[in-house]
Amino acid sequence: MKRFIFAFLVLTTGSTFLSGCKKFLNVVPVDNLSGNNYWQNQKDVEAFTTGIYNQFRENTLSSAYFPTAGDLRCSPAIATSGLGRNYITLIVYNQLNVLVQTDDYFSEIFNYVGMTKWDNWYKMVQSANILYVQADKVEALTPNQRKQYRAEAVFLRNLAYFFMVRQFGDIPYYTKAYNQDPLPRMDMAKVLNNCIADMLAVKDDLPWTYEDPSIVGIRAMKGSAIALLMHMNMWAAGFEAGDKTKYYRAVDELGNEIMTANKYELLPITRTKEIFKGRTKESLFEVLRSLNYGEYSNGNYLYNTFTDMVLHYPHKPVKSITKSYIYYDSKFINKLYPTGETDKRGEYWFDPKTIYATDGSWELLKFVNIFAEEGEDVLPDDDLIVFRLPDAILLRAEAQAELGDDAGAMASANVVRKRAEADPFSALSGKELKDAIWYERCRELMGEGHYYFDLVRTKKVLDREYCFHPISVENFKAGAWAWPIDKGALVNNPYMNLNGYWR
C-alpha cells in the first residue's frame, strides 16, 4: 500500500493531477517510472530533469564540499583560537585521513565520510544517461526540445564527472543508460577528453539564457557549458605531460566566445548583494538556496557553506558570536590587497577596519544575503555559485598568458579589475603576469570553491611561494592531492582499486 501511494504521489506531482476513476486506477508501480509508462510528455521529462539538478544540489550541500574540498585545503585559512574548530586545521594541513575517521560532532555535521563516497555522483551520471536516451523517444517533444533536454543531460553528466575527477582523480567512466557492469577506473585525462568531446557536440543546443528569470543560472545555459569546458580543458592541461597548447587554445577560443556574445555581463561592485544572491547576468551556473523552500527548517545544509565560517555579530544576530571561525593569514591578505592600492573588493567584500585582523574579527562579506533561523545563527541565503563570468574571463587570461599572448591576457584580466575599480595591469609579462593573474583569481573567487583546485591543476600546491601548506612532490605523485575513496567502491567490482596514498 505504501508503494502504491508513493507511486501515485510521484505521478501526480511530477506531471498533472489525476482525475476520474480510470486515471486513478491507471497508476503504475514506482519501479517503472524510468520506463515506457513514464516517458509520455514534456512534464515527465521536465520532472526527471529537475530531479538530476536536485541530485547535484544534494551532492554539493549534504556535505561541506565547497569549503572543505575547494577553499580550505592547503589554504592560508587559520582557525580562530578558542572556538573549538580543530577540524579546520586538519583540512588545511591535508590530514584528511584523521578528519574522515574522527567520529565527533563536526564529522557528523559536515559529513566528511560522505565526501569519500561517489555513489551519489554516479546516481547523477546514470540519471543523465537515461535522460539522454529517453528524451529522444518522447514524441510530444518538438525537435528543439529534444535537443535541449539531451544537451542538459550531457552537461549534467559531464559536470558530475568533472567534480569527481577533481576530487578522486581516475574514475570509472560510462555513458550507457541503465549500466550495471563493473568498471575499472579510467585515467582522468582520458575521462576529461571524453567529456570535452561530449560537451562540444551539444553546447550549441543550449540557450544563452532563459526568459524566466527564476531559472537563469539554475538550469544549464550555453554559458554554463562554456565555463565547464574551460575548466575541463585547464584541468587536463595541468596534468598533461606533453604539449598543453591545444587545451590553452581551446580555453582562449571559448573565452572569446563567451566574452563577445554580449549575453552575460559583470554587475557593478555596488550590487554585490545581487551578484551573490544569484540568478543575474553574471551567473553561469549555481545551486538554488532559499529559506522560502523550507530547506533549513530541519537543519539540512545549515553549516555546509564557506560563509558560515567567516561571519560574526552583527552579521550573525547572537551577540556572543564576536569572532569568525576562521581568518586568513594577514600576509596573504596583504598580498591580495596591499595598503595604498585601490580595489573596491577590499571595501565591499570586507570590513576595511578588520581586513588584516588575526584575532577572529576578520569577516568575508561577499555573501551577506542572510536569514534568521530561530534559535540558531544567521546563515547565508545566497545561491551556491558554481561558475561565474569573472571565473571564465580569468581562465581565459591564464590560458592567454600560457600561450604567450601577454597583451590579450592583460586585457582579459583588466575586464575583471575594471569592475573592481582597481588599477589595470600594464607592462607585465612572463612569470610576473602569470602570478598577477593567479592572485587576481584568489581575490575575485575567494570563498567560491576554486582555490585548492587551482593550486592542484597549476601544481602551485607543491610550491611554498604560493601554497601556505604545500604537498611534497612524492606525496602529490602518490595521490595526496585527491580524496580517499571509501572501500565500498570495491564491493562487487573486481576491477576497482582505491587511492593508494590514503590507504
Coordinates of C-alpha atoms in Angstrom, one line a residue:
M1 CA 0.0 0.0 0.0
K2 CA 2.9 2.4 0.8
R3 CA 4.5 1.7 -2.5
F4 CA 1.1 2.3 -4.3
I5 CA 0.6 5.6 -2.5
F6 CA 4.2 6.8 -3.2
A7 CA 3.8 5.9 -6.9
F8 CA 0.6 7.8 -7.1
L9 CA 2.1 10.9 -5.4
V10 CA 5.1 10.9 -7.7
L11 CA 2.9 10.8 -10.8
T12 CA 0.5 13.4 -9.7
T13 CA 3.2 15.9 -8.6
G14 CA 5.6 15.1 -11.5
S15 CA 3.0 15.6 -14.2
T16 CA -0.7 16.5 -14.0
F17 CA -3.1 15.8 -11.2
L18 CA -5.1 12.7 -12.0
S19 CA -8.9 12.9 -12.1
G20 CA -11.6 10.3 -12.6
C21 CA -11.6 6.6 -11.6
K22 CA -10.0 5.3 -14.8
K23 CA -7.0 7.6 -14.5
F24 CA -6.7 6.8 -10.8
L25 CA -6.6 3.1 -11.5
N26 CA -4.0 3.6 -14.2
V27 CA -1.2 4.2 -11.6
V28 CA 1.9 2.3 -12.4
P29 CA 4.5 0.8 -9.9
V30 CA 7.2 3.2 -8.9
D31 CA 9.8 0.8 -10.3
N32 CA 8.6 1.5 -13.8
L33 CA 8.9 5.3 -13.6
S34 CA 12.0 5.3 -15.8
G35 CA 10.4 3.0 -18.4
N36 CA 7.9 3.5 -21.2
N37 CA 5.0 4.1 -18.8
Y38 CA 6.7 7.3 -17.5
W39 CA 8.2 9.0 -20.6
Q40 CA 4.9 10.2 -22.1
N41 CA 5.0 14.0 -22.3
Q42 CA 7.1 17.1 -21.5
K43 CA 6.0 17.2 -17.9
D44 CA 7.5 13.7 -17.4
V45 CA 10.8 14.8 -19.0
E46 CA 10.8 18.0 -17.0
A47 CA 10.2 16.2 -13.7
F48 CA 13.0 13.8 -14.4
T49 CA 15.4 16.5 -15.5
T50 CA 14.7 18.6 -12.4
G51 CA 15.5 15.5 -10.3
I52 CA 19.0 15.4 -11.7
Y53 CA 19.6 19.1 -10.8
N54 CA 18.3 18.3 -7.3
Q55 CA 20.8 15.4 -7.1
F56 CA 23.7 17.8 -7.9
R57 CA 22.3 20.1 -5.2
E58 CA 22.2 17.3 -2.7
N59 CA 25.8 16.2 -3.7
T60 CA 27.2 19.7 -3.0
L61 CA 25.2 20.7 0.0
S62 CA 24.8 17.5 2.0
S63 CA 28.5 17.8 2.9
A64 CA 30.8 20.7 3.3
Y65 CA 32.0 20.0 -0.3
F66 CA 32.8 23.6 -1.4
P67 CA 34.5 24.9 1.7
T68 CA 36.4 21.6 2.5
A69 CA 37.4 20.4 -0.9
G70 CA 37.6 23.8 -2.7
D71 CA 38.5 26.5 -0.3
L72 CA 40.3 25.3 2.8
R73 CA 42.7 22.5 1.9
C74 CA 46.3 23.7 2.0
S75 CA 45.0 27.3 2.3
P76 CA 46.1 30.3 4.3
A77 CA 43.0 29.9 6.5
I78 CA 43.6 29.8 10.3
A79 CA 41.1 28.5 12.8
T80 CA 40.3 31.2 15.3
S81 CA 41.6 30.0 18.7
G82 CA 39.1 29.2 21.5
L83 CA 36.2 28.3 19.2
G84 CA 36.8 24.6 19.1
R85 CA 37.1 24.3 15.3
N86 CA 40.1 22.0 15.2
Y87 CA 38.7 20.2 12.1
I88 CA 39.6 23.3 10.1
T89 CA 43.3 22.7 11.0
L90 CA 43.0 19.1 9.8
I91 CA 41.7 20.2 6.4
V92 CA 44.2 23.0 6.0
Y93 CA 47.1 20.7 6.8
N94 CA 45.8 18.0 4.4
Q95 CA 45.1 15.5 7.3
L96 CA 42.0 14.1 5.7
N97 CA 42.6 10.6 7.0
V98 CA 42.3 11.9 10.5
L99 CA 39.4 14.1 9.6
V100 CA 37.3 11.4 8.0
Q101 CA 38.0 8.9 10.8
T102 CA 37.2 11.3 13.6
D103 CA 33.8 10.2 15.0
D104 CA 32.8 13.5 16.5
Y105 CA 30.2 16.2 16.3
F106 CA 31.8 18.1 13.4
S107 CA 32.5 14.9 11.4
E108 CA 28.8 14.1 11.5
I109 CA 27.5 17.6 10.8
F110 CA 29.8 18.2 7.8
N111 CA 29.5 14.6 6.5
Y112 CA 33.2 14.1 5.8
V113 CA 32.8 10.4 5.4
G114 CA 30.2 11.1 2.7
M115 CA 32.8 13.0 0.8
T116 CA 34.8 9.8 0.3
K117 CA 31.9 8.1 -1.4
W118 CA 31.0 8.7 -5.1
D119 CA 27.7 6.8 -5.1
N120 CA 25.5 9.9 -5.4
W121 CA 27.7 11.3 -8.2
Y122 CA 27.1 8.1 -10.2
K123 CA 23.3 8.4 -9.5
M124 CA 23.6 11.7 -11.2
V125 CA 25.6 10.2 -14.1
Q126 CA 23.2 7.3 -14.5
S127 CA 20.1 9.6 -14.5
A128 CA 21.7 11.9 -17.0
N129 CA 22.5 8.9 -19.3
I130 CA 18.8 7.8 -19.0
L131 CA 17.5 11.3 -19.8
Y132 CA 19.8 11.5 -22.9
V133 CA 18.2 8.3 -24.3
Q134 CA 14.6 8.7 -23.2
A135 CA 14.1 12.3 -24.1
D136 CA 14.7 11.5 -27.7
K137 CA 11.8 9.0 -27.7
V138 CA 9.1 11.3 -26.3
E139 CA 7.0 12.2 -29.3
A140 CA 5.3 15.0 -27.5
L141 CA 8.5 17.0 -27.6
T142 CA 9.5 19.2 -30.5
P143 CA 12.9 18.5 -32.2
N144 CA 14.4 21.6 -30.5
Q145 CA 13.1 20.5 -27.1
R146 CA 14.6 17.1 -27.6
K147 CA 17.9 18.7 -28.4
Q148 CA 17.9 20.9 -25.4
Y149 CA 17.0 18.2 -22.9
R150 CA 19.7 15.9 -24.4
A151 CA 22.2 18.8 -24.1
E152 CA 21.2 19.3 -20.5
A153 CA 21.7 15.6 -19.9
V154 CA 25.2 15.8 -21.4
F155 CA 26.0 18.9 -19.3
L156 CA 24.9 17.3 -16.1
R157 CA 26.8 14.0 -16.6
N158 CA 30.0 15.9 -17.5
L159 CA 29.5 18.2 -14.6
A160 CA 29.4 15.2 -12.3
Y161 CA 32.5 13.6 -14.0
F162 CA 34.4 16.9 -13.6
F163 CA 33.6 17.2 -9.9
M164 CA 34.6 13.6 -9.4
V165 CA 37.9 14.0 -11.3
R166 CA 38.9 17.0 -9.2
Q167 CA 38.1 15.0 -6.1
F168 CA 39.2 11.5 -6.8
G169 CA 41.5 11.6 -9.9
D170 CA 41.0 8.5 -12.1
I171 CA 37.3 7.3 -12.0
P172 CA 35.1 4.8 -13.9
Y173 CA 33.5 6.4 -17.0
Y174 CA 30.5 5.4 -19.0
T175 CA 27.6 6.9 -20.9
K176 CA 25.4 3.8 -21.3
A177 CA 21.9 4.2 -19.9
Y178 CA 21.0 1.6 -17.2
N179 CA 24.6 0.5 -16.9
Q180 CA 25.2 -2.3 -14.4
D181 CA 28.6 -3.6 -15.5
P182 CA 31.5 -3.2 -13.0
L183 CA 34.2 -0.9 -14.5
P184 CA 37.8 -0.1 -13.6
R185 CA 39.0 3.5 -13.0
M186 CA 39.9 5.3 -16.2
D187 CA 42.8 7.7 -16.5
M188 CA 41.4 11.1 -15.6
A189 CA 42.9 12.7 -18.7
K190 CA 41.0 10.3 -20.9
V191 CA 37.8 10.9 -18.9
L192 CA 38.2 14.7 -19.4
N193 CA 38.9 14.4 -23.1
N194 CA 35.8 12.2 -23.5
C195 CA 33.8 14.8 -21.6
I196 CA 35.2 17.7 -23.7
A197 CA 34.2 16.0 -26.9
D198 CA 30.8 15.1 -25.5
M199 CA 30.1 18.6 -24.4
L200 CA 31.3 20.3 -27.6
A201 CA 28.9 18.2 -29.6
V202 CA 25.8 19.7 -27.8
K203 CA 26.8 23.0 -26.3
D204 CA 25.1 25.0 -29.0
D205 CA 21.8 23.2 -28.4
L206 CA 21.5 25.1 -25.0
P207 CA 20.1 28.6 -24.9
W208 CA 22.3 31.5 -24.0
T209 CA 19.8 32.4 -21.2
Y210 CA 16.1 32.0 -20.2
E211 CA 13.1 34.3 -20.4
D212 CA 12.1 33.1 -16.9
P213 CA 14.4 34.9 -14.5
S214 CA 13.8 32.3 -11.8
I215 CA 15.8 29.7 -13.7
V216 CA 18.6 31.8 -15.1
G217 CA 21.8 30.2 -13.9
I218 CA 19.8 27.4 -12.2
R219 CA 19.3 25.5 -15.4
A220 CA 22.2 24.8 -17.8
M221 CA 22.8 27.6 -20.3
K222 CA 25.3 27.8 -23.1
G223 CA 27.5 29.9 -20.8
S224 CA 27.3 27.0 -18.3
A225 CA 28.6 24.6 -20.9
I226 CA 31.4 27.0 -22.0
A227 CA 32.5 27.5 -18.4
L228 CA 32.6 23.8 -17.8
L229 CA 34.5 23.2 -21.0
M230 CA 37.1 25.9 -20.0
H231 CA 37.6 24.3 -16.6
M232 CA 37.9 20.8 -18.0
N233 CA 40.5 22.0 -20.5
M234 CA 42.5 23.8 -17.9
W235 CA 42.4 20.7 -15.6
A236 CA 43.5 18.5 -18.4
A237 CA 46.3 20.9 -19.3
G238 CA 47.5 20.8 -15.7
F239 CA 48.1 17.1 -15.9
E240 CA 49.2 16.8 -19.5
A241 CA 52.8 15.6 -19.7
G242 CA 53.3 16.7 -23.3
D243 CA 52.2 19.8 -25.2
K244 CA 49.4 21.7 -23.4
T245 CA 48.9 24.1 -26.3
K246 CA 45.7 22.6 -27.6
Y247 CA 44.0 23.0 -24.2
Y248 CA 45.1 26.6 -23.8
R249 CA 43.9 27.4 -27.3
A250 CA 40.5 25.8 -26.6
V251 CA 40.1 27.9 -23.5
D252 CA 41.1 31.1 -25.3
E253 CA 38.6 30.4 -28.0
L254 CA 35.8 29.5 -25.6
G255 CA 36.6 32.6 -23.5
N256 CA 36.4 34.8 -26.6
E257 CA 33.0 33.2 -27.5
I258 CA 31.5 34.0 -24.1
M259 CA 33.1 37.5 -23.9
T260 CA 32.0 38.6 -27.3
A261 CA 28.5 37.1 -27.3
N262 CA 27.2 40.0 -25.1
K263 CA 24.8 37.7 -23.4
Y264 CA 26.3 38.0 -19.9
E265 CA 27.8 40.9 -18.1
L266 CA 29.6 41.9 -14.9
L267 CA 27.4 43.8 -12.5
P268 CA 28.8 46.9 -10.7
I269 CA 30.6 46.1 -7.5
T270 CA 28.0 48.2 -5.7
R271 CA 25.5 45.4 -6.5
T272 CA 27.4 42.7 -4.6
K273 CA 24.3 41.5 -2.8
E274 CA 22.6 40.8 -6.1
I275 CA 25.6 39.1 -7.6
F276 CA 25.8 36.5 -4.8
K277 CA 22.1 36.1 -4.2
G278 CA 22.3 34.8 -7.7
R279 CA 20.4 34.5 -11.0
T280 CA 21.9 37.6 -12.5
K281 CA 23.5 38.3 -15.9
E282 CA 26.8 37.4 -14.2
S283 CA 25.7 33.9 -13.2
L284 CA 26.7 31.0 -15.4
F285 CA 25.7 28.2 -13.1
E286 CA 24.6 27.9 -9.5
V287 CA 22.7 25.9 -6.9
L288 CA 19.5 27.4 -5.7
R289 CA 19.3 28.0 -1.9
S290 CA 16.4 29.8 -0.3
L291 CA 14.6 30.0 3.1
N292 CA 11.4 30.0 1.1
Y293 CA 11.9 26.3 0.2
G294 CA 12.0 25.3 3.8
E295 CA 15.3 23.5 3.4
Y296 CA 16.8 24.8 6.7
S297 CA 13.8 24.0 8.9
N298 CA 15.2 20.6 9.9
G299 CA 18.9 21.6 9.9
N300 CA 19.6 20.4 6.4
Y301 CA 22.5 22.3 4.7
L302 CA 22.7 24.6 7.8
Y303 CA 26.5 24.6 8.1
N304 CA 27.8 23.3 4.8
T305 CA 28.8 26.6 3.2
F306 CA 32.0 28.6 3.4
T307 CA 30.2 31.7 4.6
D308 CA 29.1 30.3 8.0
M309 CA 32.8 30.2 8.9
V310 CA 33.5 33.9 8.0
L311 CA 30.7 35.8 9.7
H312 CA 30.1 37.0 13.2
Y313 CA 28.0 39.6 15.1
P314 CA 26.3 41.8 13.8
H315 CA 26.0 39.6 10.6
K316 CA 25.0 36.9 13.0
P317 CA 22.5 38.2 15.5
V318 CA 23.8 36.4 18.5
K319 CA 25.9 39.0 20.4
S320 CA 28.1 36.3 21.9
I321 CA 29.4 35.3 18.5
T322 CA 32.1 38.0 18.2
K323 CA 34.6 36.1 16.1
S324 CA 34.5 34.3 12.8
Y325 CA 35.5 30.6 12.9
I326 CA 38.4 31.3 10.6
Y327 CA 40.5 34.2 9.3
Y328 CA 43.0 34.3 6.5
D329 CA 46.8 34.8 7.2
S330 CA 47.5 38.5 7.1
K331 CA 50.5 38.0 4.8
F332 CA 48.1 36.5 2.2
I333 CA 45.5 39.3 2.6
N334 CA 48.3 41.9 2.3
K335 CA 49.4 40.2 -0.9
L336 CA 45.9 40.5 -2.3
Y337 CA 45.1 44.0 -1.0
P338 CA 48.3 45.9 -0.5
T339 CA 48.0 49.0 1.6
G340 CA 47.6 52.1 -0.5
E341 CA 46.3 50.3 -3.7
T342 CA 42.8 50.9 -4.8
D343 CA 40.5 47.9 -5.1
K344 CA 36.8 48.2 -4.2
R345 CA 36.6 44.5 -3.4
G346 CA 38.6 45.3 -0.3
E347 CA 35.8 47.8 0.7
Y348 CA 32.7 45.9 -0.4
W349 CA 33.7 42.3 0.4
F350 CA 35.4 43.0 3.8
D351 CA 35.2 45.4 6.7
P352 CA 38.2 47.6 5.9
K353 CA 38.9 48.0 9.6
T354 CA 39.4 44.3 10.1
I355 CA 40.6 43.1 6.7
Y356 CA 44.1 42.3 8.1
A357 CA 43.0 41.2 11.5
T358 CA 44.3 38.0 13.1
D359 CA 42.0 37.8 16.2
G360 CA 38.8 36.5 14.6
S361 CA 37.3 39.9 14.0
W362 CA 38.0 39.3 10.3
E363 CA 35.0 38.8 8.0
L364 CA 34.4 38.0 4.4
L365 CA 31.2 39.9 3.5
K366 CA 30.7 38.8 -0.1
F367 CA 27.8 36.6 0.9
V368 CA 25.7 38.9 3.1
N369 CA 22.2 37.9 2.0
I370 CA 21.1 36.2 5.2
F371 CA 18.1 34.8 7.1
A372 CA 17.5 34.1 10.7
E373 CA 17.0 30.5 11.8
E374 CA 15.1 30.6 15.1
G375 CA 17.4 29.6 17.9
E376 CA 20.4 29.5 15.6
D377 CA 22.9 31.7 14.0
V378 CA 22.1 33.8 11.0
L379 CA 23.4 31.9 7.9
P380 CA 23.7 32.8 4.3
D381 CA 20.7 32.7 2.0
D382 CA 22.7 33.1 -1.2
D383 CA 22.7 30.7 -4.1
L384 CA 25.8 28.4 -4.2
I385 CA 27.8 29.8 -7.0
V386 CA 29.4 27.1 -9.2
F387 CA 30.5 29.1 -12.3
R388 CA 30.5 32.9 -12.6
L389 CA 31.5 35.1 -15.5
P390 CA 34.7 36.5 -13.9
D391 CA 35.9 33.0 -13.4
A392 CA 35.6 32.3 -17.1
I393 CA 37.3 35.6 -18.0
L394 CA 40.2 34.9 -15.7
L395 CA 40.6 31.3 -17.0
R396 CA 40.9 32.9 -20.5
A397 CA 43.5 35.3 -19.2
E398 CA 45.5 32.5 -17.7
A399 CA 45.4 30.5 -20.9
Q400 CA 46.4 33.5 -23.0
A401 CA 49.4 34.1 -20.7
E402 CA 50.4 30.5 -21.1
L403 CA 50.2 30.9 -24.9
G404 CA 52.5 34.0 -24.7
D405 CA 49.7 36.4 -25.6
D406 CA 50.6 38.9 -22.8
A407 CA 48.6 41.8 -24.2
G408 CA 45.5 39.6 -24.6
A409 CA 46.0 38.2 -21.1
M410 CA 46.2 41.6 -19.5
A411 CA 43.2 42.9 -21.5
S412 CA 41.1 39.9 -20.3
A413 CA 42.2 40.3 -16.6
N414 CA 41.6 44.0 -16.7
V415 CA 37.9 43.4 -17.5
V416 CA 37.6 42.0 -14.0
R417 CA 39.8 44.6 -12.5
K418 CA 37.8 47.4 -14.1
R419 CA 34.7 46.2 -12.3
A420 CA 36.6 46.2 -9.0
E421 CA 37.8 49.8 -9.8
A422 CA 41.3 48.5 -9.4
D423 CA 44.3 49.8 -11.4
P424 CA 44.7 47.9 -14.7
F425 CA 47.6 45.5 -15.3
S426 CA 50.2 47.0 -17.6
A427 CA 53.7 46.1 -18.9
L428 CA 53.6 42.7 -17.4
S429 CA 55.0 39.5 -19.0
G430 CA 56.1 36.0 -18.3
K431 CA 56.1 34.8 -14.7
E432 CA 55.1 38.3 -13.4
L433 CA 52.0 38.3 -15.5
K434 CA 51.1 34.7 -14.6
D435 CA 51.4 35.5 -10.9
A436 CA 49.3 38.6 -11.3
I437 CA 46.5 36.5 -12.9
W438 CA 46.8 33.8 -10.2
Y439 CA 46.4 36.4 -7.4
E440 CA 43.5 38.0 -9.3
R441 CA 41.7 34.7 -9.2
C442 CA 42.4 34.5 -5.5
R443 CA 40.9 37.9 -5.0
E444 CA 37.9 37.5 -7.2
L445 CA 36.9 34.0 -6.3
M446 CA 37.7 33.7 -2.6
G447 CA 35.1 31.5 -0.9
E448 CA 33.7 30.2 -4.1
G449 CA 35.4 26.8 -4.1
H450 CA 38.2 27.3 -6.6
Y451 CA 41.3 28.0 -4.5
Y452 CA 42.5 24.4 -3.8
F453 CA 41.6 23.1 -7.2
D454 CA 43.6 26.0 -8.8
L455 CA 46.5 25.1 -6.6
V456 CA 46.4 21.5 -7.8
R457 CA 45.9 21.9 -11.5
T458 CA 48.7 24.6 -11.7
K459 CA 51.0 22.5 -9.4
K460 CA 51.4 25.5 -7.2
V461 CA 50.3 23.2 -4.4
L462 CA 53.9 22.0 -4.5
D463 CA 55.4 25.4 -4.1
R464 CA 55.7 27.3 -0.8
E465 CA 55.8 30.6 -2.7
Y466 CA 52.0 30.2 -3.5
C467 CA 50.8 27.5 -1.1
F468 CA 50.9 28.0 2.7
H469 CA 50.8 24.2 3.3
P470 CA 52.4 22.6 0.3
I471 CA 52.2 18.9 -0.6
S472 CA 55.6 17.2 -1.3
V473 CA 56.3 16.1 -4.9
E474 CA 56.4 12.4 -3.7
N475 CA 53.1 12.6 -1.9
F476 CA 51.5 14.5 -4.8
K477 CA 52.5 11.7 -7.2
A478 CA 51.1 9.2 -4.8
G479 CA 47.7 10.9 -4.8
A480 CA 47.8 13.1 -1.7
W481 CA 46.1 15.9 -3.7
A482 CA 42.9 13.7 -4.2
W483 CA 40.5 12.5 -1.6
P484 CA 40.3 9.0 -0.1
I485 CA 37.8 6.7 -1.8
D486 CA 35.5 4.7 0.5
K487 CA 36.2 1.0 0.4
G488 CA 32.5 0.5 -0.5
A489 CA 33.6 1.1 -4.1
L490 CA 35.3 -2.3 -4.0
V491 CA 32.0 -4.2 -3.4
N492 CA 31.1 -6.4 -6.4
N493 CA 33.8 -4.7 -8.5
P494 CA 36.9 -6.8 -9.1
Y495 CA 38.4 -4.1 -11.3
M496 CA 38.3 -1.4 -8.7
N497 CA 41.2 0.0 -6.7
L498 CA 41.4 2.8 -4.1
N499 CA 43.6 5.8 -3.9
G500 CA 46.9 4.3 -2.7
Y501 CA 48.2 7.3 -0.7
W502 CA 45.3 7.3 1.7
R503 CA 45.4 3.6 2.4

